Short mmCIF file of C-alpha atoms and ligand atoms in Angstrom, two decimals:
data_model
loop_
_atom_site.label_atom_id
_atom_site.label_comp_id
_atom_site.label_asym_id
_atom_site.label_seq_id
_atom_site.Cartn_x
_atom_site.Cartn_y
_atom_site.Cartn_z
CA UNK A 28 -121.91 86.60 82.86
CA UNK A 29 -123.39 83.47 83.74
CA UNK A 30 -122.51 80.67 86.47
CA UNK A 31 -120.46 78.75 85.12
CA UNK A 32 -120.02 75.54 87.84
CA UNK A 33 -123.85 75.84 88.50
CA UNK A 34 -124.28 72.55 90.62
CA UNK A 35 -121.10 73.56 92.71
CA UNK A 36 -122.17 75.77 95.72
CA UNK A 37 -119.59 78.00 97.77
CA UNK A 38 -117.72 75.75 99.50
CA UNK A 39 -118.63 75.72 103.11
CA UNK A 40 -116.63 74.37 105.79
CA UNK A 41 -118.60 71.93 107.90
CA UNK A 42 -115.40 69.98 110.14
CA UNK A 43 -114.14 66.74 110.41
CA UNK A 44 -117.50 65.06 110.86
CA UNK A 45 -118.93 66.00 107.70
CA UNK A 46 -119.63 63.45 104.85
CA UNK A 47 -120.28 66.18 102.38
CA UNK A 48 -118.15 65.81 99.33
CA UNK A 49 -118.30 69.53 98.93
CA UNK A 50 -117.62 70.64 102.37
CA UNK A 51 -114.37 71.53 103.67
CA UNK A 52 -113.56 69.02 107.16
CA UNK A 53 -110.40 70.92 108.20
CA UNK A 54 -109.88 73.99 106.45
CA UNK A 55 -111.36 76.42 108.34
CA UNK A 56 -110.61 79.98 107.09
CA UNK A 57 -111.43 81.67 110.21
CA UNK A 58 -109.35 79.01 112.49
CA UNK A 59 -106.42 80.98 114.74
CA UNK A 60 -103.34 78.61 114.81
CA UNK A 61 -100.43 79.55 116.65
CA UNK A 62 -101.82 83.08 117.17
CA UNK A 63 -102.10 83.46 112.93
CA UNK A 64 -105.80 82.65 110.92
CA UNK A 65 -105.33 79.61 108.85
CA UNK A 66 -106.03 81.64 105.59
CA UNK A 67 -103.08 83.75 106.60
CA UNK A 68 -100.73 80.54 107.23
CA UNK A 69 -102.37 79.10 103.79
CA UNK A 70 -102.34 81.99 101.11
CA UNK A 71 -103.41 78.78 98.52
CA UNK A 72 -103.23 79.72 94.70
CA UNK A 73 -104.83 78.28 91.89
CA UNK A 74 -102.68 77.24 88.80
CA UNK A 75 -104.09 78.53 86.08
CA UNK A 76 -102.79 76.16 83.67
CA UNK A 77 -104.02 72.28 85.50
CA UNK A 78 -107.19 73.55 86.51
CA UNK A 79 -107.67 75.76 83.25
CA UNK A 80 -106.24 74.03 80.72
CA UNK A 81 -104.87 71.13 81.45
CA UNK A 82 -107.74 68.26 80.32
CA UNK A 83 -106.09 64.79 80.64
CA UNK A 84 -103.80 64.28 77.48
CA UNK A 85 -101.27 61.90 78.50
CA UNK A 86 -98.71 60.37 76.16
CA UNK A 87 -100.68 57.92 75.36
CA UNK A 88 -103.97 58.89 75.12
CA UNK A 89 -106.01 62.52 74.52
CA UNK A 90 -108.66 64.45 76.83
CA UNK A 91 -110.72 63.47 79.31
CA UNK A 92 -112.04 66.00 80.58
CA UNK A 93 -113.77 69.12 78.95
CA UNK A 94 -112.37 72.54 79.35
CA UNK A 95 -113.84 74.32 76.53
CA UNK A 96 -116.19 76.03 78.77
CA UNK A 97 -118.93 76.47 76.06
CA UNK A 98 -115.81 78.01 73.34
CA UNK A 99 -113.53 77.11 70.53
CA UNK A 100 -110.72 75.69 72.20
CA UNK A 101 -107.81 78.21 71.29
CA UNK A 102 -109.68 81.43 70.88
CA UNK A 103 -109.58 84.55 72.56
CA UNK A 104 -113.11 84.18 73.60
CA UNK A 105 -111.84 80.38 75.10
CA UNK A 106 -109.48 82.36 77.14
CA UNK A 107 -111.82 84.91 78.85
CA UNK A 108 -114.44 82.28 79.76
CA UNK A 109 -110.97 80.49 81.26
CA UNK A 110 -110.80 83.74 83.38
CA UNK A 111 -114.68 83.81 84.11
CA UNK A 112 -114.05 79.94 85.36
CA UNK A 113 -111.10 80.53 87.25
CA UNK A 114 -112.41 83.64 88.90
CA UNK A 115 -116.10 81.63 89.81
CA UNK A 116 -113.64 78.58 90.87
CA UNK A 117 -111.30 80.67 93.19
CA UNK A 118 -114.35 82.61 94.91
CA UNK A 119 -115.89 79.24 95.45
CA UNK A 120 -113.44 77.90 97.58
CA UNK A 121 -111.85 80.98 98.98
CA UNK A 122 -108.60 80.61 97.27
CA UNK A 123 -106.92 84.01 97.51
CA UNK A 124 -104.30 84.05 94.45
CA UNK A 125 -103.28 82.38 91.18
CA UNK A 126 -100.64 81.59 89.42
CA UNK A 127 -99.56 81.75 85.52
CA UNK A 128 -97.45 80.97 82.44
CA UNK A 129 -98.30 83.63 79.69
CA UNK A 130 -99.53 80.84 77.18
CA UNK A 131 -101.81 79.33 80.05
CA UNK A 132 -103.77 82.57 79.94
CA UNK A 133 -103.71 83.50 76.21
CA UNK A 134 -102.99 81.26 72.67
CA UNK A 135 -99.74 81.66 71.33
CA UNK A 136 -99.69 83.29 68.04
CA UNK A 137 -97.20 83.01 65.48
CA UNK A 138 -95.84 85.89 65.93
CA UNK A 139 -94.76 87.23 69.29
CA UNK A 140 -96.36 90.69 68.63
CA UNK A 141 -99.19 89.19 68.07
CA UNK A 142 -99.06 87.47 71.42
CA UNK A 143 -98.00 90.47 73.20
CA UNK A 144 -101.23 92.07 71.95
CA UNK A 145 -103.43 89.17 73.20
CA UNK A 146 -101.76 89.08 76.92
CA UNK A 147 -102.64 92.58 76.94
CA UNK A 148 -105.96 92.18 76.79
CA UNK A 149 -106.70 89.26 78.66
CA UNK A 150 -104.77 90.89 81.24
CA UNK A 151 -106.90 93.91 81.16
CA UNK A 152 -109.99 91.55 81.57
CA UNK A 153 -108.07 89.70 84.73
CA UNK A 154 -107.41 92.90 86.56
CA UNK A 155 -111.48 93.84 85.97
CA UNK A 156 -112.23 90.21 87.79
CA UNK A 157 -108.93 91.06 90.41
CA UNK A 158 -110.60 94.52 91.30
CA UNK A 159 -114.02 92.66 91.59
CA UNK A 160 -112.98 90.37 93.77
CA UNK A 161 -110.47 90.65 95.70
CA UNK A 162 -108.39 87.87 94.02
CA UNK A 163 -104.63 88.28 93.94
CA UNK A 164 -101.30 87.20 91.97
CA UNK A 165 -99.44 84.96 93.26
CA UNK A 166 -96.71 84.81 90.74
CA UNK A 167 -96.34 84.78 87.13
CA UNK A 168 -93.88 83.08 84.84
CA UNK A 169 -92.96 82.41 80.85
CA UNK A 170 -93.51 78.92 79.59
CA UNK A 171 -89.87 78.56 77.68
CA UNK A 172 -90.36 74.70 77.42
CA UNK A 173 -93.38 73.63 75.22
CA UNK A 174 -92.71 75.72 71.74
CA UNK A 175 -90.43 73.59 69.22
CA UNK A 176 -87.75 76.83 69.46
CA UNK A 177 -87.11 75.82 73.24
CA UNK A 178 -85.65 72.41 72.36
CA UNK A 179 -81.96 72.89 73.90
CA UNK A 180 -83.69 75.24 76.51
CA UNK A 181 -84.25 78.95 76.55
CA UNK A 182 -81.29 80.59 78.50
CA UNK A 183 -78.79 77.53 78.14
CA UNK A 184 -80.20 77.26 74.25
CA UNK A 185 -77.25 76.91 71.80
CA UNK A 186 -78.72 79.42 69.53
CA UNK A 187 -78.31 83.33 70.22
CA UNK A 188 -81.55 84.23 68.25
CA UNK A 189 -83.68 81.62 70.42
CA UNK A 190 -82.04 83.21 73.40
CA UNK A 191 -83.83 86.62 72.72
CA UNK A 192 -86.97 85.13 71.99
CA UNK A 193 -86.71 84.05 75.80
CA UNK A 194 -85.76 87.07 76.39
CA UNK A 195 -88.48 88.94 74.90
CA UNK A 196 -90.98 86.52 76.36
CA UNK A 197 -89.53 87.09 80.42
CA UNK A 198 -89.81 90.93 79.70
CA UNK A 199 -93.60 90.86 79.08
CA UNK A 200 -94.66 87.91 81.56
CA UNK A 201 -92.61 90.42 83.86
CA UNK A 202 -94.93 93.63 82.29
CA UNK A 203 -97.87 91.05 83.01
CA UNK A 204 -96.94 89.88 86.72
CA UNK A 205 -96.28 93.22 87.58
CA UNK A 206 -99.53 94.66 85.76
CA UNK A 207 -101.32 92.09 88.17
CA UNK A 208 -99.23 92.75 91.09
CA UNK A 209 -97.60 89.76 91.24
CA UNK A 210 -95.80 88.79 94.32
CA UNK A 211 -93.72 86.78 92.57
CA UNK A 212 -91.95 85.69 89.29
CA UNK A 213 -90.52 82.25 88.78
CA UNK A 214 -88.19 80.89 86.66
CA UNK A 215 -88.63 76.91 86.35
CA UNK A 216 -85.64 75.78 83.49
CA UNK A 217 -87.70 72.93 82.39
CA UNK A 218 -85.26 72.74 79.23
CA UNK A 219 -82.41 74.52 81.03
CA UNK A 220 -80.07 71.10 81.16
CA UNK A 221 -78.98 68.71 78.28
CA UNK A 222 -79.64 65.30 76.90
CA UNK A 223 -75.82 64.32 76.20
CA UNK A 224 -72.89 65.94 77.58
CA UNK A 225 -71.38 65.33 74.14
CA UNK A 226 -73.29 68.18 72.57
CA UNK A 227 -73.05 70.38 75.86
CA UNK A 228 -70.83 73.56 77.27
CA UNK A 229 -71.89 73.27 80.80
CA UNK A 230 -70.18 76.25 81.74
CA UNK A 231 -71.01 78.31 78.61
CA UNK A 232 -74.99 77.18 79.20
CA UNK A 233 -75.21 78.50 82.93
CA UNK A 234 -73.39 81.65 82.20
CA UNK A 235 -76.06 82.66 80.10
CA UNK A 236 -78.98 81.55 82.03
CA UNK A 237 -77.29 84.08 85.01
CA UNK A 238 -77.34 86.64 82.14
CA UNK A 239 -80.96 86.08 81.31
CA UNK A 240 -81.49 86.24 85.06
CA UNK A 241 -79.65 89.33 85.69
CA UNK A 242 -81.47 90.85 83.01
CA UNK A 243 -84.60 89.99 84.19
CA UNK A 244 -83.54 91.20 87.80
CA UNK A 245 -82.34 94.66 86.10
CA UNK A 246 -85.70 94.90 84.09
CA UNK A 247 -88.22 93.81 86.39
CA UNK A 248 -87.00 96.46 89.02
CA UNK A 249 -86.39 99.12 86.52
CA UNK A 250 -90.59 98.65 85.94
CA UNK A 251 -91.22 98.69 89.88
CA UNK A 252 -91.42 94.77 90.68
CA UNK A 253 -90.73 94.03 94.78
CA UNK A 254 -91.41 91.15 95.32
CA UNK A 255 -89.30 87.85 94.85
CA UNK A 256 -87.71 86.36 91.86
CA UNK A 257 -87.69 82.57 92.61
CA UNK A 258 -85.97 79.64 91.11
CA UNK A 259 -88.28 76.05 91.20
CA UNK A 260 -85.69 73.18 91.40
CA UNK A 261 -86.27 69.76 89.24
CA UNK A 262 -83.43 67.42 88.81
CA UNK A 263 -85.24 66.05 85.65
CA UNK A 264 -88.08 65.42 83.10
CA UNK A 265 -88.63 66.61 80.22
CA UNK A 266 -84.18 66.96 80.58
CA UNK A 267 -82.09 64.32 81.46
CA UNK A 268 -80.40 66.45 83.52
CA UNK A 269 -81.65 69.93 84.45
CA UNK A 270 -79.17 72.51 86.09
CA UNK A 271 -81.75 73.37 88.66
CA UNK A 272 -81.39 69.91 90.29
CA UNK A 273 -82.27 70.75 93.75
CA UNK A 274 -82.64 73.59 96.31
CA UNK A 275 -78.80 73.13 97.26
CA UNK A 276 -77.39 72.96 93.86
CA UNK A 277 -79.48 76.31 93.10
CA UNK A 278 -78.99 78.53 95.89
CA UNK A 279 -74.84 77.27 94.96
CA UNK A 280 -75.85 78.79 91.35
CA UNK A 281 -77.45 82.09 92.97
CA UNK A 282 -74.65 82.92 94.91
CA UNK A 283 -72.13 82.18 92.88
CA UNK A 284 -73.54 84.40 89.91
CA UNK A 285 -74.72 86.94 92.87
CA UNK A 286 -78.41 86.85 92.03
CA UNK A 287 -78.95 85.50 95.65
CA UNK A 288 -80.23 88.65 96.79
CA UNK A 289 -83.19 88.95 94.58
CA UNK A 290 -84.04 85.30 94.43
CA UNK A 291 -85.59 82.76 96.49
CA UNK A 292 -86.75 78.64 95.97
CA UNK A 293 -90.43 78.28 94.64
CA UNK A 294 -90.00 74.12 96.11
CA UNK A 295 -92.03 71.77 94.49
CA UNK A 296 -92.72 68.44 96.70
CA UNK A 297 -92.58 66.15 93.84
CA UNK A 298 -89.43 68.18 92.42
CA UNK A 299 -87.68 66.96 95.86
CA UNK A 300 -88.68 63.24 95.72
CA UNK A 301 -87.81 62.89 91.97
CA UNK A 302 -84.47 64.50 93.01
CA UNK A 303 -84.10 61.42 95.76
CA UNK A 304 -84.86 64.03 98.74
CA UNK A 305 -87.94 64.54 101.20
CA UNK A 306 -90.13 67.17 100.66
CA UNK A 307 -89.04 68.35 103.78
CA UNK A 308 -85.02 68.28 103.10
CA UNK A 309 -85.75 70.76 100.35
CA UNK A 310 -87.52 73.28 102.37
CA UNK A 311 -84.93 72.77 105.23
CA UNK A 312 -82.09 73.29 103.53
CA UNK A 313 -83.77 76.82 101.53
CA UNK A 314 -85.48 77.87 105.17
CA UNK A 315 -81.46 77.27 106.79
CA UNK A 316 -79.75 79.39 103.70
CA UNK A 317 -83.03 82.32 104.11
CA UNK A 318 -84.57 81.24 101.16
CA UNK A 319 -87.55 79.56 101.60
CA UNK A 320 -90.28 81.48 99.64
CA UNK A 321 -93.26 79.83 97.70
CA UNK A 322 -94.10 76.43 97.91
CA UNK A 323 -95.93 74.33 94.66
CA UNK A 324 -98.16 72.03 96.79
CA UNK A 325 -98.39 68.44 95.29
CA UNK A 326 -97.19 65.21 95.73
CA UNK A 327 -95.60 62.43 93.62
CA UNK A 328 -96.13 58.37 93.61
CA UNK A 329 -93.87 56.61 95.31
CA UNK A 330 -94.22 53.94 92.42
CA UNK A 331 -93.27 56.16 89.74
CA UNK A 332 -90.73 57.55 88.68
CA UNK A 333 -91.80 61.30 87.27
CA UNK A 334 -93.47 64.16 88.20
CA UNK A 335 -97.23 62.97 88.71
CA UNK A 336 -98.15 66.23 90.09
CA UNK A 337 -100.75 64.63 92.29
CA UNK A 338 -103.06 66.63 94.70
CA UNK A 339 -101.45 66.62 98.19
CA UNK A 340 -103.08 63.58 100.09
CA UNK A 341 -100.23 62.52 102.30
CA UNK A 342 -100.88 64.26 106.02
CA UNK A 343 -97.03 63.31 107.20
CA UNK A 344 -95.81 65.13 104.11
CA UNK A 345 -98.00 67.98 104.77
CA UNK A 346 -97.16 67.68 108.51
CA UNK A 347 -93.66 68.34 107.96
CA UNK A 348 -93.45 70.57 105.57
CA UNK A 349 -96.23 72.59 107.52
CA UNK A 350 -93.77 72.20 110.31
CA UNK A 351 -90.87 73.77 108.31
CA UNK A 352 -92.99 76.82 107.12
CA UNK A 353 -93.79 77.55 110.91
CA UNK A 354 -89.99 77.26 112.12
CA UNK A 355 -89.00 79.37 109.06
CA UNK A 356 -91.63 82.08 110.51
CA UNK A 357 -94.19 81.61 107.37
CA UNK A 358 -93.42 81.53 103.78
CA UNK A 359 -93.50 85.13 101.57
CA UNK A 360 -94.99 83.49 99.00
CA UNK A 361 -98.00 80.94 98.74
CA UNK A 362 -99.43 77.64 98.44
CA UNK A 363 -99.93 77.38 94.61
CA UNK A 364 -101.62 73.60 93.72
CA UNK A 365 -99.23 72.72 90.99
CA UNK A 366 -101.21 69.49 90.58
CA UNK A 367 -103.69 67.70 88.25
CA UNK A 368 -106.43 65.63 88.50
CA UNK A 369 -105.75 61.83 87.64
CA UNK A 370 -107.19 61.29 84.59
CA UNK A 371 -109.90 59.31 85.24
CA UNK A 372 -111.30 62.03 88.00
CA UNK A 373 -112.66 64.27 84.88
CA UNK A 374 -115.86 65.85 85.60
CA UNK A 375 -116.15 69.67 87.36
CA UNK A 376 -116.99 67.87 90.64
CA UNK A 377 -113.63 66.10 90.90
CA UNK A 378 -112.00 69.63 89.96
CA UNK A 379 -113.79 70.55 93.14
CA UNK A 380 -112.79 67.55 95.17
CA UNK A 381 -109.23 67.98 94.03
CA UNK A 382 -108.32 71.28 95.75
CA UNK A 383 -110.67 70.63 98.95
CA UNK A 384 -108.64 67.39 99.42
CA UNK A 385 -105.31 69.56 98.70
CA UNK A 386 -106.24 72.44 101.58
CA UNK A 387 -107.35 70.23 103.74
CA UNK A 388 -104.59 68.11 103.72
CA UNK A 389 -102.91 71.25 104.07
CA UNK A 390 -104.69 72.49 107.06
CA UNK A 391 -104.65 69.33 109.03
CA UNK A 392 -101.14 69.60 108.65
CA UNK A 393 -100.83 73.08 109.53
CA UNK A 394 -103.06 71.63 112.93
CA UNK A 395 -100.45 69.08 113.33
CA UNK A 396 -97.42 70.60 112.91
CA UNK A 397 -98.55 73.73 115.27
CA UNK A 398 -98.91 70.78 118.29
CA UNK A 399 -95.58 69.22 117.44
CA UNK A 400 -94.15 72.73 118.23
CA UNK A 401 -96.78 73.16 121.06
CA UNK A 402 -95.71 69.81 122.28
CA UNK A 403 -91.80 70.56 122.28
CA UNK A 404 -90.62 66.69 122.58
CA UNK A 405 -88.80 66.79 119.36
CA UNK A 406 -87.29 70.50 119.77
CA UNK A 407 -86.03 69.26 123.23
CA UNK A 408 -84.65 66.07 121.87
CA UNK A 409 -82.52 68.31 119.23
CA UNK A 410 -81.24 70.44 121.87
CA UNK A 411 -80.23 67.72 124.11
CA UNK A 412 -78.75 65.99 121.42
CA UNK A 413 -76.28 69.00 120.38
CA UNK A 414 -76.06 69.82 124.59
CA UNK A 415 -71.86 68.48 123.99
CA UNK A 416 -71.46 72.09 122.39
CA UNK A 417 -72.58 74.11 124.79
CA UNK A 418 -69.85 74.49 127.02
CA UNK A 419 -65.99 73.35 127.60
CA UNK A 420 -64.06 72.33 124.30
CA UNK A 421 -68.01 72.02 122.19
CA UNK A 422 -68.28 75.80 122.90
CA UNK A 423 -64.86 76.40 121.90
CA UNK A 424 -65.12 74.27 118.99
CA UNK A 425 -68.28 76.11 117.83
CA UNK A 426 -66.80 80.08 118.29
CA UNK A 427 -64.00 78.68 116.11
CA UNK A 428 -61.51 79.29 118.82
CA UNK A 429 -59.86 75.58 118.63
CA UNK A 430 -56.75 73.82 116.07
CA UNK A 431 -56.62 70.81 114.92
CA UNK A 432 -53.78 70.24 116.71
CA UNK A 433 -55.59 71.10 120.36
CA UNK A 434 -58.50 68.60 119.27
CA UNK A 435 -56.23 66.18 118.20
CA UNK A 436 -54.32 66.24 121.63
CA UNK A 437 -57.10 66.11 123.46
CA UNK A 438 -58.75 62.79 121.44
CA UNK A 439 -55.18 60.84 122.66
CA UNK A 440 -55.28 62.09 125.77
CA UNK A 441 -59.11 60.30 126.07
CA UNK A 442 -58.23 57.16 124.69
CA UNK A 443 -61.66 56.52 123.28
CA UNK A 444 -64.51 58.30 123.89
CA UNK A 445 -68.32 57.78 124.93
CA UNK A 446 -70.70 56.73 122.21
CA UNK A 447 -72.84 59.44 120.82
CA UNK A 448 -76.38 59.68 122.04
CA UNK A 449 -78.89 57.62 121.05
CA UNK A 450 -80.64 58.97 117.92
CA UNK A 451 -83.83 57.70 118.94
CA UNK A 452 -85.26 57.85 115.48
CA UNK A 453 -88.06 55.20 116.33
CA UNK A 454 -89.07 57.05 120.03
CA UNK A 455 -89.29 60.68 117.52
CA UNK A 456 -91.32 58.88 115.18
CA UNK A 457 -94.06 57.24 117.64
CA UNK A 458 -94.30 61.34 119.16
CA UNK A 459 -95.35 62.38 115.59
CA UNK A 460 -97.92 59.24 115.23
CA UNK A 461 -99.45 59.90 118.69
CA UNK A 462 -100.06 63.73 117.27
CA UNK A 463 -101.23 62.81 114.65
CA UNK A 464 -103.45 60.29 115.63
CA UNK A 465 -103.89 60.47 119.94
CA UNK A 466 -107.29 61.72 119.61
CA UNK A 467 -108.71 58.78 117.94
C1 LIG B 512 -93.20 71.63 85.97
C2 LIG B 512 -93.59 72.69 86.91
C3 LIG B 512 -94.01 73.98 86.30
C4 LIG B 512 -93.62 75.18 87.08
C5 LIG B 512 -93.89 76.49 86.40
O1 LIG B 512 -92.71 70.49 86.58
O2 LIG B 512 -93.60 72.49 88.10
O3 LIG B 512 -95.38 73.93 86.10
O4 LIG B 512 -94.26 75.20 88.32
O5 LIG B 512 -93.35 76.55 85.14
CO1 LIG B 513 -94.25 73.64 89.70
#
């Protein structure tokens, strides 16, 4: 097989310093942070279908970019010299895993047999390049949102025969993940929301996508799958309204269907913002509940209003959430780059440039958030903050030992009491700056 990026060299990393487009400035494999190497803190995945696929169509124009490598777009021979790219891609930059949709690594056929038949070998040919390389699965997942027959959604579709063809298609990207030794398998609902309530049986709709779910819980076991089922929030786009809306509403959903044992959030960055959160919020409030496990690293544009699936840029985004990975104790999953190039950026170089940009911005963080921690200002702050809990009627209040009516009794017996602390937002704030930026 021959190269296929051929003016791309392995990607070396060369520090801060460097001017090398193709050099890695922070990134440093190798690098121990908080007693962990940074590859180990940053298990970064590829996504198979933006850096494969994906080649600029927008909704108003068509490709930009070409990702035919040398085949008729749509073939099976298209989709092994995707896996011969991918694999040459990965092992260029040292990222460890991947991640897929079974119609990112295979045409759909007409008929699902005939599908079936394809991902099984293609999948053959990706465990020859795993074995050969060392290259893992991150997770795998079925794309129930681009064929017309998805329309009202997969599990929450209206129609009973559609249902089983999402059905059918979650049992063999589970025989796939698990084939490739996934670590995980995600379920985004894309469709899984509505367009009018008018039309829509809330109720009836999310009882059946817990069915689906249980099912797929049941099955995926039953064929020895681990690892971690995982739910990827998204308040919206392509639904008005998806059920998934954000990590609160769907760890709510988990529990109260009692799948919250098998699952965990996949949180996507842009998926937060367009749900009018942080970035940050999202993977606090799944790291708080215990179920903070993959991350899809990207960012969105604060101008826009939808899911631009940008390459992470922003070093206070990837600061914090860096930050929250290291309090949670590390994430089970990955780092998978669930982002695109803009589509001007559409030559192989700019591929390149994408995901060193993304892991770097990932590592600085990672180098940031580590001396926040080191530095303790902020965890003392929070502690000092709370310190009216930790002993006389706080304590009591927070073992649950009090009334209302003891509380109440003891507010008119103060009168009025002492403002609350300071929340010294701005003073937190200039800590993180002077972290970030003390050296210069
Ligand atoms: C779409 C999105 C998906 C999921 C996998 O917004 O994030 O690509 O990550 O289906
Ligand atoms: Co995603």
């Amino acid at each position: 097989m021959s190269e296929i990026f051929k003016n791309i060299p392995v990607i070396p990393y060369e520090g801060p310093a460097s001017a090398n487009p193709l050099a890695f400035k922070y990134y440093d494999a190798d690098r121990v942070i908080m007693g962990k190497p940074m590859k180990e803190h940053l298990p970064f995945a590829m996504a198979w279908w933006h850096n494969l696929c994906a080649a600029g169509t927008d909704m108003f124009g068509r490709d930009t970019a070409d990702k035919s490598f040398g085949c008729e777009k749509g073939s099976m021979e298209h989709a092994k010299a995707k896996v011969d790219a991918g694999f040459e891609f990965m092992q260029k930059l040292g990222v460890n895993y991947f991640c897929f949709h079974d119609v990112d690594i295979v045409p759909e056929a007409d008929d699902i047999k005939e599908t079936n038949r394809r991902l099984d070998e293609i999948s053959d040919y990706i465990l020859e390049k795993m074995n050969a390389t060392g290259i893992k699965c991150l997770w795998g997942t079925a794309n129930m949102f681009s064929n017309p027959r998805f329309m009202n959604g997969a599990g929450s579709t209206n129609s009973a025969d559609v249902y089983c063809f999402a059905a059918a298609q979650v049992k063999k990207a589970l025989d796939i993940t698990v084939k490739l030794g996934g670590k995980g398998y995600v379920f985004w609902g894309g469709r899984e929301g509505y367009e009018t309530l008018l039309n829509t049986d809330v109720k009836f709709e999310q009882e059946n996508i817990a069915n689906l779910m249980k099912m797929a819980v049941a099955y995926g076991r039953s064929i020895g799958f681990t690892g971690d089922f995982y739910i990827e929030p998204k308040p919206k786009e392509p639904m008005k309204h998806q059920y998934d809306f954000d990590a609160a509403t769907a760890i709510g959903f988990l529990r109260q269907y009692g799948l919250d044992k098998d699952f965990k959030m996949n949180i996507e960055a842009n998926h937060a913002t367009l749900a009018g959160h942080t970035f940050q919020h999202d993977l606090r409030i799944s790291a708080i509940n215990g179920m903070l496990g993959s991350i899809d690293a990207n960012q969105g544009d604060y101008l826009l209003g939808w899911d631009t699936d940008e390459f992470p840029f922003d070093v206070y985004e990837t600061t914090m959430c860096m930050y929250e990975v290291l309090k949670a104790g590390g994430l089970t999953g990955g780092f998978n780059f669930d982002a695109k190039n803009r589509r001007p950026s559409y030559t192989v170089e700019d591929m390149f440039h994408a995901y060193i940009l993304g892991m770097d911005a990932f590592a600085l963080g990672l180098i940031k958030a580590a001396k926040l921690i080191e530095d303790g200002r902020i965890d003392a702050f929070i502690k000092e903050r709370y310190a009216s809990y930790s002993e006389g009627i706080g304590a009591k209040i927070r073992a649950g030992e009090t009334t209302l009516e003891e509380l109440a009794a003891r507010a008119e017996a103060m009168g009025a009491p002492a403002l609350p602390g300071s929340g010294r937002q701005e003073y937190l704030e200039s800590i993180v700056n002077s972290v970030l930026f003390g050296g210069c």
